[in-house]
Short mmCIF file of C-alpha atoms in Angstrom, two decimals:
data_model
loop_
_atom_site.label_atom_id
_atom_site.label_comp_id
_atom_site.label_asym_id
_atom_site.label_seq_id
_atom_site.Cartn_x
_atom_site.Cartn_y
_atom_site.Cartn_z
CA UNK A 13 -24.81 -21.75 49.23
CA UNK A 14 -26.87 -20.39 46.33
CA UNK A 15 -27.02 -17.03 48.12
CA UNK A 16 -22.92 -16.94 48.67
CA UNK A 17 -22.79 -17.87 44.66
CA UNK A 18 -24.95 -14.97 43.99
CA UNK A 19 -22.92 -12.46 46.10
CA UNK A 20 -19.48 -13.72 44.97
CA UNK A 21 -20.92 -13.16 41.30
CA UNK A 22 -22.15 -9.95 42.10
CA UNK A 23 -18.57 -8.76 43.59
CA UNK A 24 -17.02 -9.97 40.38
CA UNK A 25 -19.81 -7.94 38.47
CA UNK A 26 -19.34 -4.67 40.38
CA UNK A 27 -15.28 -4.70 40.27
CA UNK A 28 -15.42 -6.32 36.40
CA UNK A 29 -17.93 -3.69 34.84
CA UNK A 30 -16.79 -0.59 36.94
CA UNK A 31 -20.44 -0.81 38.35
CA UNK A 32 -19.52 1.07 41.60
CA UNK A 33 -19.60 4.22 39.18
CA UNK A 34 -22.55 6.69 40.53
CA UNK A 35 -23.33 3.48 42.37
CA UNK A 36 -24.83 1.43 39.24
CA UNK A 37 -25.79 -1.16 41.79
CA UNK A 38 -26.44 0.62 44.56
CA UNK A 39 -25.11 -1.13 48.18
CA UNK A 40 -28.56 -1.88 49.27
CA UNK A 41 -29.51 -4.32 46.39
CA UNK A 42 -29.74 -7.47 48.63
CA UNK A 43 -32.53 -5.56 50.06
CA UNK A 44 -34.49 -5.49 46.94
CA UNK A 45 -36.06 -8.72 45.79
CA UNK A 46 -36.73 -7.63 42.14
CA UNK A 47 -33.06 -6.74 42.09
CA UNK A 48 -31.71 -10.05 43.19
CA UNK A 49 -34.04 -11.82 40.73
CA UNK A 50 -32.73 -9.89 38.24
CA UNK A 51 -29.33 -10.20 39.38
CA UNK A 52 -29.74 -13.88 39.17
CA UNK A 53 -30.88 -13.91 35.71
CA UNK A 54 -27.93 -12.20 34.75
CA UNK A 55 -25.70 -14.69 36.35
CA UNK A 56 -27.46 -17.70 35.08
CA UNK A 57 -27.08 -16.27 31.18
CA UNK A 58 -23.53 -15.30 31.73
CA UNK A 59 -22.86 -18.97 33.03
CA UNK A 60 -24.54 -20.39 29.85
CA UNK A 61 -23.18 -18.28 27.35
CA UNK A 62 -19.35 -18.82 28.36
CA UNK A 63 -19.52 -22.26 30.21
CA UNK A 64 -21.49 -23.80 27.06
CA UNK A 65 -20.13 -21.84 23.94
CA UNK A 66 -21.69 -22.88 20.77
CA UNK A 67 -21.46 -21.05 17.15
CA UNK A 68 -24.00 -18.28 18.44
CA UNK A 69 -22.10 -17.58 21.80
CA UNK A 70 -20.78 -13.84 20.13
CA UNK A 71 -24.04 -12.70 19.50
CA UNK A 72 -25.78 -13.97 22.60
CA UNK A 73 -22.70 -12.56 24.76
CA UNK A 74 -23.23 -9.11 23.00
CA UNK A 75 -27.22 -9.45 23.71
CA UNK A 76 -25.99 -10.05 27.39
CA UNK A 77 -23.88 -6.97 27.41
CA UNK A 78 -26.74 -4.82 25.95
CA UNK A 79 -29.19 -6.55 29.14
CA UNK A 80 -26.52 -5.33 31.32
CA UNK A 81 -26.67 -1.87 30.01
CA UNK A 82 -30.46 -1.82 30.19
CA UNK A 83 -29.84 -3.33 33.79
CA UNK A 84 -27.97 -0.35 34.96
CA UNK A 85 -30.05 2.36 33.19
CA UNK A 86 -33.87 0.99 33.34
CA UNK A 87 -33.87 -1.88 36.12
CA UNK A 88 -31.85 -0.59 39.08
CA UNK A 89 -33.68 3.13 38.73
CA UNK A 90 -37.15 0.91 38.45
CA UNK A 91 -36.67 -1.25 41.89
CA UNK A 92 -34.53 1.32 43.45
CA UNK A 93 -35.23 4.76 42.26
CA UNK A 94 -34.83 6.56 45.91
CA UNK A 95 -31.89 4.76 47.11
CA UNK A 96 -29.08 7.34 46.11
CA UNK A 97 -30.10 8.98 49.52
CA UNK A 98 -30.29 5.88 51.19
CA UNK A 99 -32.42 2.71 50.99
CA UNK A 100 -35.51 2.84 51.32
CA UNK A 101 -37.73 -0.28 51.16
CA UNK A 102 -41.01 -1.23 50.11
CA UNK A 103 -44.06 0.68 51.38
CA UNK A 104 -47.01 -2.25 51.18
CA UNK A 105 -46.57 -5.78 50.93
CA UNK A 106 -49.49 -7.45 49.08
CA UNK A 107 -48.68 -10.71 51.61
CA UNK A 108 -49.89 -8.51 54.70
CA UNK A 109 -52.86 -6.85 53.04
CA UNK A 110 -55.57 -9.34 53.12
CA UNK A 111 -58.00 -7.14 51.39
CA UNK A 112 -55.78 -6.76 48.43
CA UNK A 113 -55.31 -10.19 48.15
CA UNK A 114 -58.95 -11.07 48.07
CA UNK A 115 -59.07 -7.67 45.28
CA UNK A 116 -57.03 -9.76 42.93
CA UNK A 117 -57.91 -13.25 44.03
CA UNK A 118 -61.56 -12.04 42.48
CA UNK A 119 -60.27 -11.43 39.18
CA UNK A 120 -59.68 -13.60 36.47
CA UNK A 121 -57.00 -13.25 33.29
CA UNK A 122 -59.75 -14.68 31.11
CA UNK A 123 -62.12 -11.72 31.78
CA UNK A 124 -63.52 -10.62 28.62
CA UNK A 125 -62.57 -13.23 26.76
CA UNK A 126 -65.12 -15.75 24.67
CA UNK A 127 -65.86 -18.77 26.94
CA UNK A 128 -65.84 -20.83 23.70
CA UNK A 129 -62.48 -19.52 21.99
CA UNK A 130 -61.14 -20.40 25.65
CA UNK A 131 -62.36 -23.71 25.46
CA UNK A 132 -61.51 -24.84 21.80
CA UNK A 133 -58.46 -22.50 21.44
CA UNK A 134 -60.18 -21.20 18.26
CA UNK A 135 -62.14 -17.99 17.42
CA UNK A 136 -65.90 -19.05 18.17
CA UNK A 137 -68.77 -17.91 19.74
CA UNK A 138 -70.36 -21.24 20.51
CA UNK A 139 -69.54 -24.93 21.50
CA UNK A 140 -72.78 -26.19 20.00
CA UNK A 141 -70.91 -28.11 17.32
CA UNK A 142 -68.64 -30.00 19.76
CA UNK A 143 -69.42 -33.52 20.07
CA UNK A 144 -67.25 -33.51 23.34
CA UNK A 145 -65.19 -31.30 25.79
CA UNK A 146 -61.85 -31.78 27.32
CA UNK A 147 -62.42 -32.21 31.32
CA UNK A 148 -60.23 -28.82 31.61
CA UNK A 149 -61.90 -26.94 29.34
CA UNK A 150 -65.02 -27.80 30.68
CA UNK A 151 -63.84 -26.95 33.99
CA UNK A 152 -63.44 -23.16 32.61
CA UNK A 153 -67.19 -23.60 32.23
CA UNK A 154 -68.04 -24.88 35.15
CA UNK A 155 -65.92 -22.22 37.12
CA UNK A 156 -67.64 -19.46 35.21
CA UNK A 157 -70.67 -20.46 35.95
CA UNK A 158 -71.56 -21.34 32.23
CA UNK A 159 -71.94 -25.51 32.85
CA UNK A 160 -74.18 -26.26 35.51
CA UNK A 161 -73.40 -29.40 37.56
CA UNK A 162 -76.44 -30.93 39.52
CA UNK A 163 -75.90 -32.89 42.67
CA UNK A 164 -78.40 -34.84 41.78
CA UNK A 165 -77.18 -36.17 38.32
CA UNK A 166 -73.68 -38.04 39.17
CA UNK A 167 -71.54 -37.06 36.16
CA UNK A 168 -73.82 -35.10 34.32
CA UNK A 169 -74.05 -31.22 33.84
CA UNK A 170 -75.76 -28.79 31.41
CA UNK A 171 -73.87 -26.49 29.25
CA UNK A 172 -75.28 -24.47 26.34
CA UNK A 173 -78.64 -26.17 26.16
CA UNK A 174 -76.94 -29.52 26.06
CA UNK A 175 -76.46 -32.43 28.61
CA UNK A 176 -72.73 -33.49 28.65
CA UNK A 177 -71.57 -36.92 29.92
CA UNK A 178 -68.30 -37.03 32.28
CA UNK A 179 -66.20 -39.67 30.96
CA UNK A 180 -62.41 -40.17 32.29
CA UNK A 181 -60.90 -37.31 30.63
CA UNK A 182 -63.28 -35.52 28.61
CA UNK A 183 -66.96 -34.44 28.91
CA UNK A 184 -69.40 -36.32 25.52
CA UNK A 185 -72.41 -34.67 24.66
CA UNK A 186 -75.68 -36.62 24.99
CA UNK A 187 -77.42 -36.69 21.95
CA UNK A 188 -79.79 -39.87 22.54
CA UNK A 189 -83.45 -38.76 23.12
CA UNK A 190 -84.19 -41.46 25.58
CA UNK A 191 -81.14 -40.69 28.14
CA UNK A 192 -82.15 -37.03 27.93
CA UNK A 193 -85.65 -37.83 28.33
CA UNK A 194 -84.57 -39.94 31.27
CA UNK A 195 -82.28 -37.20 32.82
CA UNK A 196 -84.94 -34.56 32.85
CA UNK A 197 -87.07 -36.68 34.22
CA UNK A 198 -85.14 -37.95 37.20
CA UNK A 199 -84.76 -34.04 37.80
CA UNK A 200 -88.14 -33.06 37.64
CA UNK A 201 -88.80 -36.11 39.86
CA UNK A 202 -86.02 -34.91 42.25
CA UNK A 203 -87.20 -31.41 42.24
CA UNK A 204 -90.83 -32.69 43.40
CA UNK A 205 -89.44 -34.60 45.91
CA UNK A 206 -87.60 -31.74 47.17
CA UNK A 207 -90.40 -29.38 47.29
CA UNK A 208 -92.46 -32.00 49.27
CA UNK A 209 -90.06 -32.25 52.08
CA UNK A 210 -89.67 -28.15 52.30
CA UNK A 211 -93.39 -27.89 52.33
CA UNK A 212 -93.43 -30.45 55.36
CA UNK A 213 -90.58 -28.87 56.93
CA UNK A 214 -92.21 -25.32 56.77
CA UNK A 215 -95.81 -26.92 58.34
CA UNK A 216 -93.73 -28.53 61.05
CA UNK A 217 -92.26 -25.24 61.90
CA UNK A 218 -95.42 -23.77 61.77
CA UNK A 219 -97.11 -26.21 64.18
CA UNK A 220 -93.80 -25.99 66.56
CA UNK A 221 -94.36 -22.26 66.54
CA UNK A 222 -98.23 -22.63 67.63
CA UNK A 223 -97.75 -25.29 70.28
CA UNK A 224 -95.14 -22.80 71.74
CA UNK A 225 -97.82 -20.12 71.89
#
């Protein structure tokens, strides 16, 4: 239904604005997703202007016609540059290129932006003065491997030389020396237990190897 609506509107646009001259809209426009999206936006915008006019409708209509000219002069050549001699589709599709997808996925739009700025929304170089951080903001630090979550200490993590405790929707900085000492003692004990278990496993592998020999 929506596609038929767009087709009908483009037919009207094509004839009303004489866009057949020099093929200002190429016949292959339905085969260019970029042109489809641009035309859809133009259709919706014009409908909003003329179906629901307001005091600024004149200025807005003028802007729409300026955008139409830009569409013909700039947008169409951008998406269908070589189609005057026959339609040519995209040479490469990211959707079918797994390597390219993984390359894009490995990058982040926040690269080179100081983490503290992202988290606080203010130009900062540290979060040391913060008493609490929202869960969403702390997730940025976790994703960037700046905040360390410990599986043995549920609901706690280490960030910027401080311990933070998770509440419902935020992380609270732990300032109580006794609580900090308890966490660090627990971690030390856990690490010692892990070391002992690993050593025993290593000795078992050694003994098993001797028996096999």
